[in-house]
PDB file of C-alpha atoms in Angstrom:
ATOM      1  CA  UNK A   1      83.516 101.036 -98.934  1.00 67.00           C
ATOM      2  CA  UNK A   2      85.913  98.404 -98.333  1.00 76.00           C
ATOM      3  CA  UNK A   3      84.284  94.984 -97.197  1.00 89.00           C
ATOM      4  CA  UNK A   4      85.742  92.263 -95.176  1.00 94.00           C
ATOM      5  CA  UNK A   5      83.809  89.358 -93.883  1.00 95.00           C
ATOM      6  CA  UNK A   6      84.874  87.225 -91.157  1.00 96.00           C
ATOM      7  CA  UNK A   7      83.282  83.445 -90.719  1.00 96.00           C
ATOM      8  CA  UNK A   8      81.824  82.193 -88.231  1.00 97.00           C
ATOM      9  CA  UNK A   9      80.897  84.859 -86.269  1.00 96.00           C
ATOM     10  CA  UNK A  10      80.435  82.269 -83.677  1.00 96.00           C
ATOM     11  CA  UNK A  11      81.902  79.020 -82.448  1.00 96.00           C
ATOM     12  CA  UNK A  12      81.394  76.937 -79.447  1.00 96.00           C
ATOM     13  CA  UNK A  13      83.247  73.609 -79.078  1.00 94.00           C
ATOM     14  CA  UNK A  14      85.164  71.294 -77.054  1.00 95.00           C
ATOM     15  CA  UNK A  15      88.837  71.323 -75.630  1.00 96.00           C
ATOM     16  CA  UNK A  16      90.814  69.834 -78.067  1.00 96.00           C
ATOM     17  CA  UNK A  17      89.217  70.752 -81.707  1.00 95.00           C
ATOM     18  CA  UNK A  18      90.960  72.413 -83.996  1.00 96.00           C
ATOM     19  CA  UNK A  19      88.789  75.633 -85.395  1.00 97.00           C
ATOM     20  CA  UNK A  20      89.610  77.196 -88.353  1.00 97.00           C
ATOM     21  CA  UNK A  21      88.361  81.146 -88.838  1.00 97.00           C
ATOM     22  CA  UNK A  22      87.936  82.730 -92.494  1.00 97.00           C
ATOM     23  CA  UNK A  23      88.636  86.065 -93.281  1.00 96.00           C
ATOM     24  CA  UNK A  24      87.660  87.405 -96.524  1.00 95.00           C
ATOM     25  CA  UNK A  25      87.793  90.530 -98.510  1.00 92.00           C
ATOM     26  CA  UNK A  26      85.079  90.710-100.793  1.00 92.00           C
ATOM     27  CA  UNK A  27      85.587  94.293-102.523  1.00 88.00           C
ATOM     28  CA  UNK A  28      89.144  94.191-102.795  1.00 86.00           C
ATOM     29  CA  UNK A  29      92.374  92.637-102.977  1.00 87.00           C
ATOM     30  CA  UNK A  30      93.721  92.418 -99.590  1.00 86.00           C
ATOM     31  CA  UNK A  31      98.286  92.315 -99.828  1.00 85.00           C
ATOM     32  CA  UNK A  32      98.187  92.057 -96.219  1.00 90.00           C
ATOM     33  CA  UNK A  33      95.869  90.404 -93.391  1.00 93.00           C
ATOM     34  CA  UNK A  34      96.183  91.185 -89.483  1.00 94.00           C
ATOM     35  CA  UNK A  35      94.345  88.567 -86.735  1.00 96.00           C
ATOM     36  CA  UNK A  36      93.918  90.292 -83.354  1.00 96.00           C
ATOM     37  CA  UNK A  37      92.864  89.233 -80.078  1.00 96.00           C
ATOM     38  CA  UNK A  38      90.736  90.986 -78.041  1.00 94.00           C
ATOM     39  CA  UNK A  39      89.922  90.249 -74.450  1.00 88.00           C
ATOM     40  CA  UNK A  40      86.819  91.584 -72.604  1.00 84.00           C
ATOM     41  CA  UNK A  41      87.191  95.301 -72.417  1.00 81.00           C
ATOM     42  CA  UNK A  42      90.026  95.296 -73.076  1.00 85.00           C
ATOM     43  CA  UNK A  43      92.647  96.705 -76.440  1.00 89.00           C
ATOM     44  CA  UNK A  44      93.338  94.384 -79.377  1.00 92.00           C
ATOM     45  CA  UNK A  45      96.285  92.694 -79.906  1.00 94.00           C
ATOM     46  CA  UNK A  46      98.071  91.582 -82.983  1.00 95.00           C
ATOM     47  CA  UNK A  47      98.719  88.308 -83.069  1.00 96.00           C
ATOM     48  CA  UNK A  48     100.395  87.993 -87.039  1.00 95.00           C
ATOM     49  CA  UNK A  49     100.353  89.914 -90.004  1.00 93.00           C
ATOM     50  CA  UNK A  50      99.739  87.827 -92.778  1.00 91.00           C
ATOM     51  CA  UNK A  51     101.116  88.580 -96.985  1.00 87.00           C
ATOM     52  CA  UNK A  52      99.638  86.588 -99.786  1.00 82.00           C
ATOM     53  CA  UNK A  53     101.889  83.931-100.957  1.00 80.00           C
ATOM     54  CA  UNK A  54     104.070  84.238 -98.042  1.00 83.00           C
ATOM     55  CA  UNK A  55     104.249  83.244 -94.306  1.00 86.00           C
ATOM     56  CA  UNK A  56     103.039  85.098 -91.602  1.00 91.00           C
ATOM     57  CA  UNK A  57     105.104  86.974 -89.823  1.00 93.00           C
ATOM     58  CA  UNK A  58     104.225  86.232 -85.813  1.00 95.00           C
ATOM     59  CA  UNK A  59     104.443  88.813 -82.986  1.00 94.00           C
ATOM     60  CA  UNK A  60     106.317  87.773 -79.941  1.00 94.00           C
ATOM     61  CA  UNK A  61     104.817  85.282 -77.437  1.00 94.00           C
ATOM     62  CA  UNK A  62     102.331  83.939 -79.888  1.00 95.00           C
ATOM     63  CA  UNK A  63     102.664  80.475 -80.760  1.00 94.00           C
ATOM     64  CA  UNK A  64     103.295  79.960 -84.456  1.00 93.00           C
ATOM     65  CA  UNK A  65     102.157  75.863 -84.116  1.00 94.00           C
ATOM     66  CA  UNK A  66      98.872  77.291 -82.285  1.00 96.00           C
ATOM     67  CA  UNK A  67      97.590  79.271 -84.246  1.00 97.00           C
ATOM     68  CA  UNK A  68      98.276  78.645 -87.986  1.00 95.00           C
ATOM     69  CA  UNK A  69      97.367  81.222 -90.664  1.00 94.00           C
ATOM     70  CA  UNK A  70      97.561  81.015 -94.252  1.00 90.00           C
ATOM     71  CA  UNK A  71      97.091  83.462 -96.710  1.00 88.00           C
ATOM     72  CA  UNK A  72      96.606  81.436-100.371  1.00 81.00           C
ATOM     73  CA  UNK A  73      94.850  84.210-101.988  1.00 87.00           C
ATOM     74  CA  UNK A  74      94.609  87.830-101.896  1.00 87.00           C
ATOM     75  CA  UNK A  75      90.720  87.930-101.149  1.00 91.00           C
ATOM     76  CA  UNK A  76      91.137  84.813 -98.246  1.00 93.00           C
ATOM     77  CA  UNK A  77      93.297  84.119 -94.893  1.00 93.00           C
ATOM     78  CA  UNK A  78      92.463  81.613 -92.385  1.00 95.00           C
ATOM     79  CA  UNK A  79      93.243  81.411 -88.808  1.00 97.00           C
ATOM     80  CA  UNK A  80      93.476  78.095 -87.400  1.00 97.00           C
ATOM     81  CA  UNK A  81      93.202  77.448 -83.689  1.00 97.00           C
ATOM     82  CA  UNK A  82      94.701  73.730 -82.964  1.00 96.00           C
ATOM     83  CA  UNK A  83      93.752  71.583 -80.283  1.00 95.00           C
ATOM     84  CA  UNK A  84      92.360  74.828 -78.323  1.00 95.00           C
ATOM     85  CA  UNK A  85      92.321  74.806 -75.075  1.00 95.00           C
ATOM     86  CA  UNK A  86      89.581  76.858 -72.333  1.00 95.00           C
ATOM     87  CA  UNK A  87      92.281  79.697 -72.583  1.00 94.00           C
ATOM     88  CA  UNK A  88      91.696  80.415 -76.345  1.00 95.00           C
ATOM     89  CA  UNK A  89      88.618  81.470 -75.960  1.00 96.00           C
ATOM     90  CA  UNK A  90      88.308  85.146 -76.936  1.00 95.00           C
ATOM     91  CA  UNK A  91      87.509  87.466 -79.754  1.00 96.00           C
ATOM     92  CA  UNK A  92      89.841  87.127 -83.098  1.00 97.00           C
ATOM     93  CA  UNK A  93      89.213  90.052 -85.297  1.00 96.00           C
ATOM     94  CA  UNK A  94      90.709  89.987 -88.911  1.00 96.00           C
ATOM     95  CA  UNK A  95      91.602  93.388 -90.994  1.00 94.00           C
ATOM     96  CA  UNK A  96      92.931  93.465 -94.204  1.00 92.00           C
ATOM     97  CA  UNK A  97      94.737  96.265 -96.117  1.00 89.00           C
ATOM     98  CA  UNK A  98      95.357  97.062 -99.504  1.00 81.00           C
ATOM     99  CA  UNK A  99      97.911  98.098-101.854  1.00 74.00           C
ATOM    100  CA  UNK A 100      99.672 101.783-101.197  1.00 69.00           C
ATOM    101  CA  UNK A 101     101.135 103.597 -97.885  1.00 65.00           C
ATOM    102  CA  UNK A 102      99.239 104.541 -95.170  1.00 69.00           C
ATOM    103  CA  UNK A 103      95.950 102.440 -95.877  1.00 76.00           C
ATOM    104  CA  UNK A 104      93.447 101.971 -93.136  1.00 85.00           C
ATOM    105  CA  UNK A 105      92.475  98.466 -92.190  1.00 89.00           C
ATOM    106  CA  UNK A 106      89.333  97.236 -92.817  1.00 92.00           C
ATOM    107  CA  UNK A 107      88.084  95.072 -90.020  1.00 94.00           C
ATOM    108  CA  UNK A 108      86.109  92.029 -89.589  1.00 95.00           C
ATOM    109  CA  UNK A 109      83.241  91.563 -87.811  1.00 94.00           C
ATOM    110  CA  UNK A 110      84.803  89.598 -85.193  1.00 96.00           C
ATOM    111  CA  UNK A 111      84.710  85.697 -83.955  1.00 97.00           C
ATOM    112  CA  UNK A 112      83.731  85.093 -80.706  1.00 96.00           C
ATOM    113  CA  UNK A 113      85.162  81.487 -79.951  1.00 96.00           C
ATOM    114  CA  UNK A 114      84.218  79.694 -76.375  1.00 96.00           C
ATOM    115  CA  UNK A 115      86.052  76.880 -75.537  1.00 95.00           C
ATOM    116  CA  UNK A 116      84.422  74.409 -72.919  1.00 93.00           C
TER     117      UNK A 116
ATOM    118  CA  UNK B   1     103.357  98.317 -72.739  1.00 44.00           C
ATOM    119  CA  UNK B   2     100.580 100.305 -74.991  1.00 49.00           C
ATOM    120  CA  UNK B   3     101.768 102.977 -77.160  1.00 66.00           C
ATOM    121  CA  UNK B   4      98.506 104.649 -77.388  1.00 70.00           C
ATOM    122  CA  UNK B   5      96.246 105.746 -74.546  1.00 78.00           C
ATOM    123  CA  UNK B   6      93.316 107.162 -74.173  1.00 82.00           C
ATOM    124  CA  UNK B   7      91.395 109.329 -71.819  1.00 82.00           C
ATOM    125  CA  UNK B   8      88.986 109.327 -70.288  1.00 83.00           C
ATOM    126  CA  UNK B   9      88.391 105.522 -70.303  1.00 89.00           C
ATOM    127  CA  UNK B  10      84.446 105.863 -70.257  1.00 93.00           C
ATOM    128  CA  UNK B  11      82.537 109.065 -71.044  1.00 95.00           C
ATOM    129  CA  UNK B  12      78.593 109.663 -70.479  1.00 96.00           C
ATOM    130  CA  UNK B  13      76.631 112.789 -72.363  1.00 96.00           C
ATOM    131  CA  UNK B  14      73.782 113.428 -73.726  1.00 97.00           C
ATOM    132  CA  UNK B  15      72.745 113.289 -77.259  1.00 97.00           C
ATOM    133  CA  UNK B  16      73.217 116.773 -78.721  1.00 97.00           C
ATOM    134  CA  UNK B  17      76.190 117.228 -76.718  1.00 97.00           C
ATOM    135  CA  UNK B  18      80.052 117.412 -77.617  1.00 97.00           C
ATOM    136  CA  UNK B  19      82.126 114.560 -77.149  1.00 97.00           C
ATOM    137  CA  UNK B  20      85.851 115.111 -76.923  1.00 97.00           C
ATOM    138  CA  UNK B  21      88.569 112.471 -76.378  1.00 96.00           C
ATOM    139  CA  UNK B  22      92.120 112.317 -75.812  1.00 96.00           C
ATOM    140  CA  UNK B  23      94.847 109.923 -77.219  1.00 95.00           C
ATOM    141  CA  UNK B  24      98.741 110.168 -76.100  1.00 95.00           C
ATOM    142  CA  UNK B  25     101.450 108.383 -77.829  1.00 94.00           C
ATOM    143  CA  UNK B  26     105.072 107.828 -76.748  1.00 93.00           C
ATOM    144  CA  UNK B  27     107.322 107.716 -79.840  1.00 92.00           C
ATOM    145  CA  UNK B  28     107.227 109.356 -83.381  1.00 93.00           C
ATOM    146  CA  UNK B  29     104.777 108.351 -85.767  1.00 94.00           C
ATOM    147  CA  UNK B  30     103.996 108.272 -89.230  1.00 93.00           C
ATOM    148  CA  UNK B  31     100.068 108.303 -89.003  1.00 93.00           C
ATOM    149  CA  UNK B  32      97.354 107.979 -86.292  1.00 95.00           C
ATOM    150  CA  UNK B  33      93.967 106.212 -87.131  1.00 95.00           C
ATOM    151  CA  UNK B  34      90.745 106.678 -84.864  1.00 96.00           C
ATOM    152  CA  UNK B  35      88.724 103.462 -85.090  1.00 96.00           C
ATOM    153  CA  UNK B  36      84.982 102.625 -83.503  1.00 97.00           C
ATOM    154  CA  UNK B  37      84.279  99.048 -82.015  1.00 95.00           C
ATOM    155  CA  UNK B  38      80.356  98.139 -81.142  1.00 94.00           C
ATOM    156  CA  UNK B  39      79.634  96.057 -79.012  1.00 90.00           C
ATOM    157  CA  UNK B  40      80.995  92.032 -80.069  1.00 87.00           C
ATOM    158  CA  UNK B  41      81.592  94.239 -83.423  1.00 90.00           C
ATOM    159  CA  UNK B  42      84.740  94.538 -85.882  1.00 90.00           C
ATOM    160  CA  UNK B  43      86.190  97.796 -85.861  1.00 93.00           C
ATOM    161  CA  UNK B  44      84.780 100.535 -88.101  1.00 94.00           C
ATOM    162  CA  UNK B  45      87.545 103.360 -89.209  1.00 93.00           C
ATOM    163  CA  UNK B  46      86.681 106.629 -88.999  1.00 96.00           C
ATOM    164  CA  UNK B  47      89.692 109.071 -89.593  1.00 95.00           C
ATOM    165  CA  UNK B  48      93.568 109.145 -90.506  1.00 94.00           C
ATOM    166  CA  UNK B  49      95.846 112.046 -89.897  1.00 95.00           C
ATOM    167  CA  UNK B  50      99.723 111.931 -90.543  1.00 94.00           C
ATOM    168  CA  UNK B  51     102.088 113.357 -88.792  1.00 95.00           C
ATOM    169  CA  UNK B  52     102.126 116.270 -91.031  1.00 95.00           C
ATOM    170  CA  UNK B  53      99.116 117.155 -90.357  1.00 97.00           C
ATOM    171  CA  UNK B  54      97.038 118.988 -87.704  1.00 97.00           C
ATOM    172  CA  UNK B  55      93.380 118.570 -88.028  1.00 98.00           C
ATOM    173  CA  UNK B  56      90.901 116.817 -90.134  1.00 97.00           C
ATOM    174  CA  UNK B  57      87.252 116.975 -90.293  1.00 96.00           C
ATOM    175  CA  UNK B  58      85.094 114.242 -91.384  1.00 95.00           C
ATOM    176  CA  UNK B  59      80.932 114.917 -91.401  1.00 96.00           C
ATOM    177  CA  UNK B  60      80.658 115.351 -87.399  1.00 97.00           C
ATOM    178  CA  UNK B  61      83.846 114.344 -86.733  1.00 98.00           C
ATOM    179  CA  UNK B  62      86.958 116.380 -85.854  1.00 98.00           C
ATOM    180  CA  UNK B  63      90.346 115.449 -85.149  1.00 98.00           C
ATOM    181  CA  UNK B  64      93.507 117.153 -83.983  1.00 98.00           C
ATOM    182  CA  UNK B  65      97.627 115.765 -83.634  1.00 98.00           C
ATOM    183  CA  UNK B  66      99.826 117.856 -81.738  1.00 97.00           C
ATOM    184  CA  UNK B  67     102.960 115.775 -82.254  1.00 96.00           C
ATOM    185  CA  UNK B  68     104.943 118.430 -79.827  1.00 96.00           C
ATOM    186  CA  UNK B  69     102.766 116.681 -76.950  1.00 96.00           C
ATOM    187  CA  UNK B  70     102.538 113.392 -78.809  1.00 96.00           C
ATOM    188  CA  UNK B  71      98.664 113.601 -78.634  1.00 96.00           C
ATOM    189  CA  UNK B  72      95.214 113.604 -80.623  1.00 97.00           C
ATOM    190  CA  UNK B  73      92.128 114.436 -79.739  1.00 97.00           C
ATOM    191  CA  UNK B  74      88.850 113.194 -81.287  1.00 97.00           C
ATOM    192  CA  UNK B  75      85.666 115.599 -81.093  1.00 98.00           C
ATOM    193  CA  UNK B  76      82.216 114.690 -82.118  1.00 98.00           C
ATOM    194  CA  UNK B  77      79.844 117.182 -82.384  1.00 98.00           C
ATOM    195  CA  UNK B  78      76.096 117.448 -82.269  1.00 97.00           C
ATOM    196  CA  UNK B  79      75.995 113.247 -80.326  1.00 97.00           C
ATOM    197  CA  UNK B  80      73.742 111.001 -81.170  1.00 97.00           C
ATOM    198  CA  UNK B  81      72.863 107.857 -79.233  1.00 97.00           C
ATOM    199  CA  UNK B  82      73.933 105.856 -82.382  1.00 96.00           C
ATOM    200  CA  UNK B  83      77.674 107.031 -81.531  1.00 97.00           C
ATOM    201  CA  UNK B  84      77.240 104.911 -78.462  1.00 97.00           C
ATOM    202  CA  UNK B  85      80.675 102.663 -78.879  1.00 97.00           C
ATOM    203  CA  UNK B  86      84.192 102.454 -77.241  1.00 96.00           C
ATOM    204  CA  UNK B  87      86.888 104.572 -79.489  1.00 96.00           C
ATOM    205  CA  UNK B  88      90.319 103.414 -80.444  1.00 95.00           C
ATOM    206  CA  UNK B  89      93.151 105.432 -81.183  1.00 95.00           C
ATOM    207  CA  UNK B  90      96.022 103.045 -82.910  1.00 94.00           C
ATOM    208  CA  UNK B  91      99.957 104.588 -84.129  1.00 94.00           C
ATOM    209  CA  UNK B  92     101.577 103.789 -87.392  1.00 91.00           C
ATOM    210  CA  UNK B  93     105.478 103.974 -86.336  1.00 88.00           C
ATOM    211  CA  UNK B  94     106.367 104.081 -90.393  1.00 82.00           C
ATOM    212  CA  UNK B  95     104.214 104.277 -93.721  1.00 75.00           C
ATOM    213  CA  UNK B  96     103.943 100.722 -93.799  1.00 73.00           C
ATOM    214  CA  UNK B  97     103.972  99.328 -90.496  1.00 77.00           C
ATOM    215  CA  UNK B  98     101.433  97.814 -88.500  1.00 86.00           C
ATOM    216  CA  UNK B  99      99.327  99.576 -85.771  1.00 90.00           C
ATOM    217  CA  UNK B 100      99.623  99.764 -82.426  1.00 91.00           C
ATOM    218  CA  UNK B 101      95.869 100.189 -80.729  1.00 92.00           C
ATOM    219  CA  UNK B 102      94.972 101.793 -77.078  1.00 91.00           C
ATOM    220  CA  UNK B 103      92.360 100.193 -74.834  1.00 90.00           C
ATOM    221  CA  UNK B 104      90.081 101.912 -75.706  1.00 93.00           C
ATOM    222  CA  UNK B 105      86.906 104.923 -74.857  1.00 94.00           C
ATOM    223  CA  UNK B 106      83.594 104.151 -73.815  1.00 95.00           C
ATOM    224  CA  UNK B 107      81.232 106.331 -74.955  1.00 97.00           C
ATOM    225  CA  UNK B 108      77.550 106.275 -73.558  1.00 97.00           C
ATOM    226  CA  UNK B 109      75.391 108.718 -75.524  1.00 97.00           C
ATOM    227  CA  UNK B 110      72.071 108.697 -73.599  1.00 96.00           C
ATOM    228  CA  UNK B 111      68.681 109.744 -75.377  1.00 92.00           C
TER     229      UNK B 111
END
């Protein structure tokens, strides 16, 4: 089945650092790339939707100079959290779809990022 | 506000035993997926079924969309504790658009 791997799986660090999360398909070519939130118990929420070669395409509220994605290639797109903050800590999940209507997405295993 | 929701939001059975659960949606779709989260986990999918379409069986898994009621219901047969997770249900509003998730199921399967 479809693969996607999602680096790290873990990050700790200190207010102010930028982080940078990789999300890779390794099985297949991936047109389009979704980052999610998820808070403790709670649903996810999409954040972008990311197409290779283009920009991402943001939903409303989340701050496009915050969290910076690029999608260069279609096996790799990057999240990057800048100058995070305590309240960016959560659980970013990647997907990735391929070519052709009604594809499932094929989900990362999650980063769990803790700002202190 | 969320255009899927579930119910109930936590369920407990044994293994061996049925688990059913519901998902209601508020607007037309095209599809709806049923995804499975671990715990700290991505999410795993598990079935799609479009709007044409009433029920679909994968291995244990059974699902139903009654698009008169705008709902779906998931059934797993035969549990096992290994189907401990919480359960997504997530809308497609068009072919190509992007999904919408619940909040979510917990299922507890216990030994």
């Amino acid at each position: 089945g479809a693969v996607v791997s999602q680096h790290p799986s873990w990050v700790i660090c200190k207010s102010g650092t930028s982080v940078k999360i990789e999300c890779r398909s390794l099985d297949f070519q991936a047109t389009t790339m979704f980052w999610y939130r998820q808070f403790p118990k709670q649903s996810l929420m999409l954040m972008a939707t990311s197409n290779e070669g283009s920009k991402a395409t943001y939903e409303q509220g989340v701050e496009k100079d915050k969290f910076l994605i690029n999608h260069a290639s279609l096996t790799l797109s990057t999240l990057t959290v800048t100058s995070a903050h305590p309240e960016d800590s959560s659980f970013y999940i990647c997907s990735a779809t391929g070519q052709g209507m009604d594809q499932p997405q094929h989900f990362g295993d999650g980063t769990r990022l803790s700002i202190l | 506000s969320q255009q899927g929701e579930e119910d109930p939001q936590a369920l407990s059975i044994q293994e061996g035993e049925n688990a059913t659960m519901n998902c209601s949606y508020k607007t037309s779709i095209n599809n709806l997926q049923w995804y499975r989260q671990n715990s700290g986990r991505g999410l795993v999918h598990l079935i799609l079924i479009r709007s044409n379409e009433r029920e679909k069986h994968s291995g244990r898994l059974r699902v139903t969309l009654d698009t008169s009621k705008k709902s779906s219901s998931l059934l797993i047969t035969a549990s096992r504790a290994a189907d401990t997770a919480s359960y997504f249900c997530a809308t497609a509003l068009t072919r190509y658009s992007t999904l919408t998730f619940g909040k979510g199921i917990m299922l507890l399967v216990s030994p």
